[in-house]
Amino acid sequence: KSFKQVRRDQENRIYTSMAEINRIRNIGIIAHIDAGKTTTTERMLYYSGTIENPGEVHHGNTVMDYLEQERKRGITIRAATTSFKWRGLNADDFYQINLIDTPGHVDFTAEVERSLRVCDGAIGIFDAMQGVETQTETVWQQSNRFGIPRLGFINKLDRIGADIETTLDSVRNKLNSVPLLVNIPSGEDASFDGIVDLGTMRHYSYLDDLGKMVEVEDCDKDHFAYEKAMFYRDRLIEDLAEIDDTIADKYLEGEFISHIDINNSLRYCLRTKNSVALHCGSALKNRGIQPLLENVVNLLPSPQDTESISGSDVSTGQKIYRFSNPKDKLCAFAFKVVADPIRGLVTFFRVYSGTLKNRTKIMNSKTGRIEKITQLFRMTADEVTNIEELGVGDIGAITGVHNIRSGDTFIQEDDPERIQLSGVSIPPPVFF
Ligand code: GDP
C-alpha cells in the first residue's frame, strides 16, 4: 500500500468512528462575499491533511456546491457543512471540526438562524482592507441572539496598505463588540511571514510558501518582533482588565499574567462580555491559519458545554429536557435540507442527545411520521464519507427522509414524548 492509501485508511477509521463529545467543535463561518471564506476553509482542509494542495477545492465544482441557484448568483458556498480532523500543532489528539456555513445573503435569513442554532462558536472572516462589511454585520447580529462565542480572522494582511486597526475599529463601531487582538503579524505587507501569539509570546514562522513547514520559537527580548508584540500584549491585557475583574486584580497588583490567565480570561469574555478574539493572517499566503485553528480548539466551546437542551411536547406543550449524553433518548435537529442531484433529499442534522444510527427508523416529532434512514454520512472536503453512527453534539447528514422541513426535530421511532426544540422558527421547505 502506498503512503497515501495508508493515510486514507487511517483517516477513514477516524471519520467513521464516533467523535468524543469534548473533542467536537461546531463552528459557524460568518463572512461578507470576497472576504476569503472559501480560501480560509480550503487552507484549513489543507493544514488538517484533508486535501493535498491548497486550492484543490475549487469554486463552483465541488460536491458541496449543491445549490445551483447560489452558484448562478455567484455566491460561493459549501452548502451546509465541511468536517475535518485537526490534530493541533503540539497535541496528539484529534479534534472533529465541523464548519457550518452561514450564507450572508439577505434571502437566507431564516436559514442562517437555523445554521447558527447548531453552532457552539463562530469565526468571522474580515477583509483587512474593508473591516466589517454589511453582510457580516447582519449575520453577526443574528448570532448575538444565540450567545455563541466568536473568533475573528483579519484576512488579507499581505496586501499593501492593509492594517489591523481598520478591523478593530469597525468591530467596535459596527458590531458593538469588544475587539481583543490575540495575535499579530511579525512582518508587514508582502514580507509578512509570521504570527506572534500574544498570550504565549511564541512566534510561528513559515519556512516555505505553502506554509507547511512551521517553526515555532519564543518571541523573547532578542527576537525581532519582541517590541511590537509586547506593545500589543500590554494592550490585550489592559483590554481584558477592563472587562474581567480577575485580570484587573492581577494587573493592579502587578502580578505576572500568564498565557493560561489570558486564555481563561478570553474564554470567559467571549462567553459573557460581548467580545471577539481577533486573529491575523492571510489565507492566500498561508499565514495564520494554524494559530486560528489552535484557538478554535482552545477558546471555543465543545457541545459538552451545553449540558442540556429544552423543547416542548408537541401535543401537551409540556417542557422536556434532553441531556448531552449518549444514554439519553435521541433528539436530533434538522437544520438544512437540500436537493442533491445524485443523492436526492439530503438532510443535515445536529444530534443533541442519544445516538443517530445508520439504517434505523426515526420519528419526525412534529408530524409523527416514521422515516427510515437509508444512509448516514459526513461531508469531508469534497467527499462524502458513510458512517454508522453519529454521536451527541456531532453534525452529519442523512438520505431517505421525506416530508421534512428544516427546523424539524427527530426522535426515536417509539418515543412517546414528542419533543420539538424550542426557539426554532419553522419556515417553508428549502427546495431548489
Ligand atoms: P469568499 O467569497 O469569502 O469565499 O472569498 P474567496 O475565498 O473566494 O476570496 C475572494 C478573493 O480574495 C479571491 O480572489 C482570493 O484569491 C482573494 N483572497 C483571499 N484571501 C486572500 C488573502 O489573504 N490575501 C489576498 N491578497 N487575497 C486573498
Short mmCIF file of N, CA and C and ligand atoms in Angstrom, two decimals, residues 29 31-43 59 74-77 125 127 153-160 192 281-287, ligand 1:
data_model
loop_
_atom_site.label_atom_id
_atom_site.label_comp_id
_atom_site.label_asym_id
_atom_site.label_seq_id
_atom_site.Cartn_x
_atom_site.Cartn_y
_atom_site.Cartn_z
N ILE A 29 -19.23 29.86 10.10
CA ILE A 29 -18.32 30.80 9.43
C ILE A 29 -19.16 31.97 8.94
N ALA A 31 -19.02 35.59 7.00
CA ALA A 31 -18.17 36.45 6.19
C ALA A 31 -18.95 37.14 5.09
N HIS A 32 -18.50 38.31 4.72
CA HIS A 32 -19.03 39.01 3.56
C HIS A 32 -18.42 38.35 2.31
N ILE A 33 -19.14 38.42 1.19
CA ILE A 33 -18.60 37.88 -0.06
C ILE A 33 -17.22 38.48 -0.33
N ASP A 34 -16.29 37.64 -0.74
CA ASP A 34 -14.93 38.07 -1.09
C ASP A 34 -14.00 38.31 0.09
N ALA A 35 -14.49 38.14 1.30
CA ALA A 35 -13.61 38.36 2.46
C ALA A 35 -12.59 37.23 2.57
N GLY A 36 -12.93 36.08 1.95
CA GLY A 36 -11.96 34.97 1.95
C GLY A 36 -12.45 33.71 2.63
N LYS A 37 -13.76 33.53 2.68
CA LYS A 37 -14.31 32.33 3.33
C LYS A 37 -13.83 31.05 2.64
N THR A 38 -13.93 31.03 1.31
CA THR A 38 -13.54 29.83 0.57
C THR A 38 -12.06 29.53 0.76
N THR A 39 -11.24 30.56 0.59
CA THR A 39 -9.79 30.36 0.71
C THR A 39 -9.42 29.90 2.13
N THR A 40 -10.01 30.52 3.12
CA THR A 40 -9.70 30.15 4.51
C THR A 40 -10.12 28.70 4.78
N THR A 41 -11.30 28.33 4.31
CA THR A 41 -11.77 26.95 4.52
C THR A 41 -10.84 25.96 3.83
N GLU A 42 -10.45 26.29 2.61
CA GLU A 42 -9.52 25.41 1.87
C GLU A 42 -8.22 25.22 2.64
N ARG A 43 -7.72 26.32 3.18
CA ARG A 43 -6.45 26.22 3.92
C ARG A 43 -6.61 25.38 5.18
N HIS A 59 -13.77 26.68 -6.68
CA HIS A 59 -15.09 27.31 -6.62
C HIS A 59 -16.05 26.63 -7.57
N GLY A 74 -23.43 33.69 -8.13
CA GLY A 74 -22.02 33.94 -7.88
C GLY A 74 -21.66 33.93 -6.41
N ILE A 75 -22.49 33.29 -5.62
CA ILE A 75 -22.19 33.22 -4.19
C ILE A 75 -21.45 31.92 -3.91
N THR A 76 -20.27 32.04 -3.37
CA THR A 76 -19.50 30.84 -3.05
C THR A 76 -20.12 30.17 -1.84
N ILE A 77 -20.28 28.90 -1.91
CA ILE A 77 -20.88 28.23 -0.77
C ILE A 77 -20.43 26.78 -0.64
N ILE A 125 -14.85 36.21 9.34
CA ILE A 125 -13.69 36.48 8.50
C ILE A 125 -13.82 37.89 7.94
N ASP A 127 -12.08 41.19 5.78
CA ASP A 127 -11.08 41.65 4.82
C ASP A 127 -10.38 42.85 5.47
N PHE A 153 -11.05 36.55 12.16
CA PHE A 153 -9.83 36.36 11.39
C PHE A 153 -9.67 37.58 10.48
N ILE A 154 -8.65 38.39 10.76
CA ILE A 154 -8.40 39.55 9.91
C ILE A 154 -7.56 39.06 8.74
N ASN A 155 -8.22 38.88 7.61
CA ASN A 155 -7.59 38.25 6.45
C ASN A 155 -6.98 39.30 5.52
N LYS A 156 -6.17 38.84 4.58
CA LYS A 156 -5.57 39.66 3.52
C LYS A 156 -4.56 40.67 4.06
N LEU A 157 -3.92 40.33 5.17
CA LEU A 157 -2.93 41.26 5.72
C LEU A 157 -1.65 41.30 4.89
N ASP A 158 -1.58 40.48 3.85
CA ASP A 158 -0.43 40.54 2.93
C ASP A 158 -0.57 41.72 1.97
N ARG A 159 -1.74 42.29 1.88
CA ARG A 159 -1.94 43.35 0.90
C ARG A 159 -1.36 44.68 1.37
N ILE A 160 -0.76 45.39 0.41
CA ILE A 160 -0.15 46.68 0.75
C ILE A 160 -1.23 47.62 1.26
N PHE A 192 5.25 39.83 5.23
CA PHE A 192 4.55 39.26 6.38
C PHE A 192 4.77 37.74 6.39
N GLY A 281 -3.91 37.25 9.73
CA GLY A 281 -3.41 36.28 8.77
C GLY A 281 -3.68 36.67 7.33
N SER A 282 -3.28 35.74 6.47
CA SER A 282 -3.56 35.86 5.05
C SER A 282 -3.81 34.44 4.56
N ALA A 283 -5.04 34.17 4.24
CA ALA A 283 -5.37 32.81 3.80
C ALA A 283 -4.62 32.49 2.51
N LEU A 284 -4.63 33.44 1.60
CA LEU A 284 -4.00 33.21 0.30
C LEU A 284 -2.52 32.88 0.45
N LYS A 285 -1.85 33.55 1.39
CA LYS A 285 -0.41 33.34 1.58
C LYS A 285 -0.13 32.31 2.68
N ASN A 286 -1.15 31.58 3.08
CA ASN A 286 -0.98 30.51 4.08
C ASN A 286 -0.41 31.00 5.40
N ARG A 287 -0.86 32.14 5.85
CA ARG A 287 -0.37 32.67 7.11
C ARG A 287 -1.49 32.77 8.14
P1 GDP B 1 -15.32 34.29 -0.36
O1 GDP B 1 -16.22 34.94 -1.34
O2 GDP B 1 -15.50 34.87 1.01
O3 GDP B 1 -15.44 32.80 -0.33
O4 GDP B 1 -13.84 34.70 -0.76
P2 GDP B 1 -12.72 33.90 -1.56
O5 GDP B 1 -12.02 32.96 -0.66
O6 GDP B 1 -13.30 33.39 -2.81
O7 GDP B 1 -11.70 35.10 -1.86
C1 GDP B 1 -12.07 36.21 -2.62
C2 GDP B 1 -10.86 36.75 -3.34
O8 GDP B 1 -9.91 37.25 -2.40
C3 GDP B 1 -10.14 35.70 -4.17
O9 GDP B 1 -9.67 36.32 -5.35
C4 GDP B 1 -8.97 35.30 -3.28
O10 GDP B 1 -7.87 34.84 -4.00
C5 GDP B 1 -8.66 36.60 -2.56
N1 GDP B 1 -8.05 36.36 -1.25
C6 GDP B 1 -8.48 35.53 -0.28
N2 GDP B 1 -7.65 35.56 0.78
C7 GDP B 1 -6.67 36.45 0.48
C8 GDP B 1 -5.52 36.91 1.17
O11 GDP B 1 -5.20 36.52 2.28
N3 GDP B 1 -4.76 37.84 0.53
C9 GDP B 1 -5.06 38.31 -0.71
N4 GDP B 1 -4.24 39.19 -1.25
N5 GDP B 1 -6.14 37.88 -1.39
C10 GDP B 1 -6.94 36.96 -0.81
#
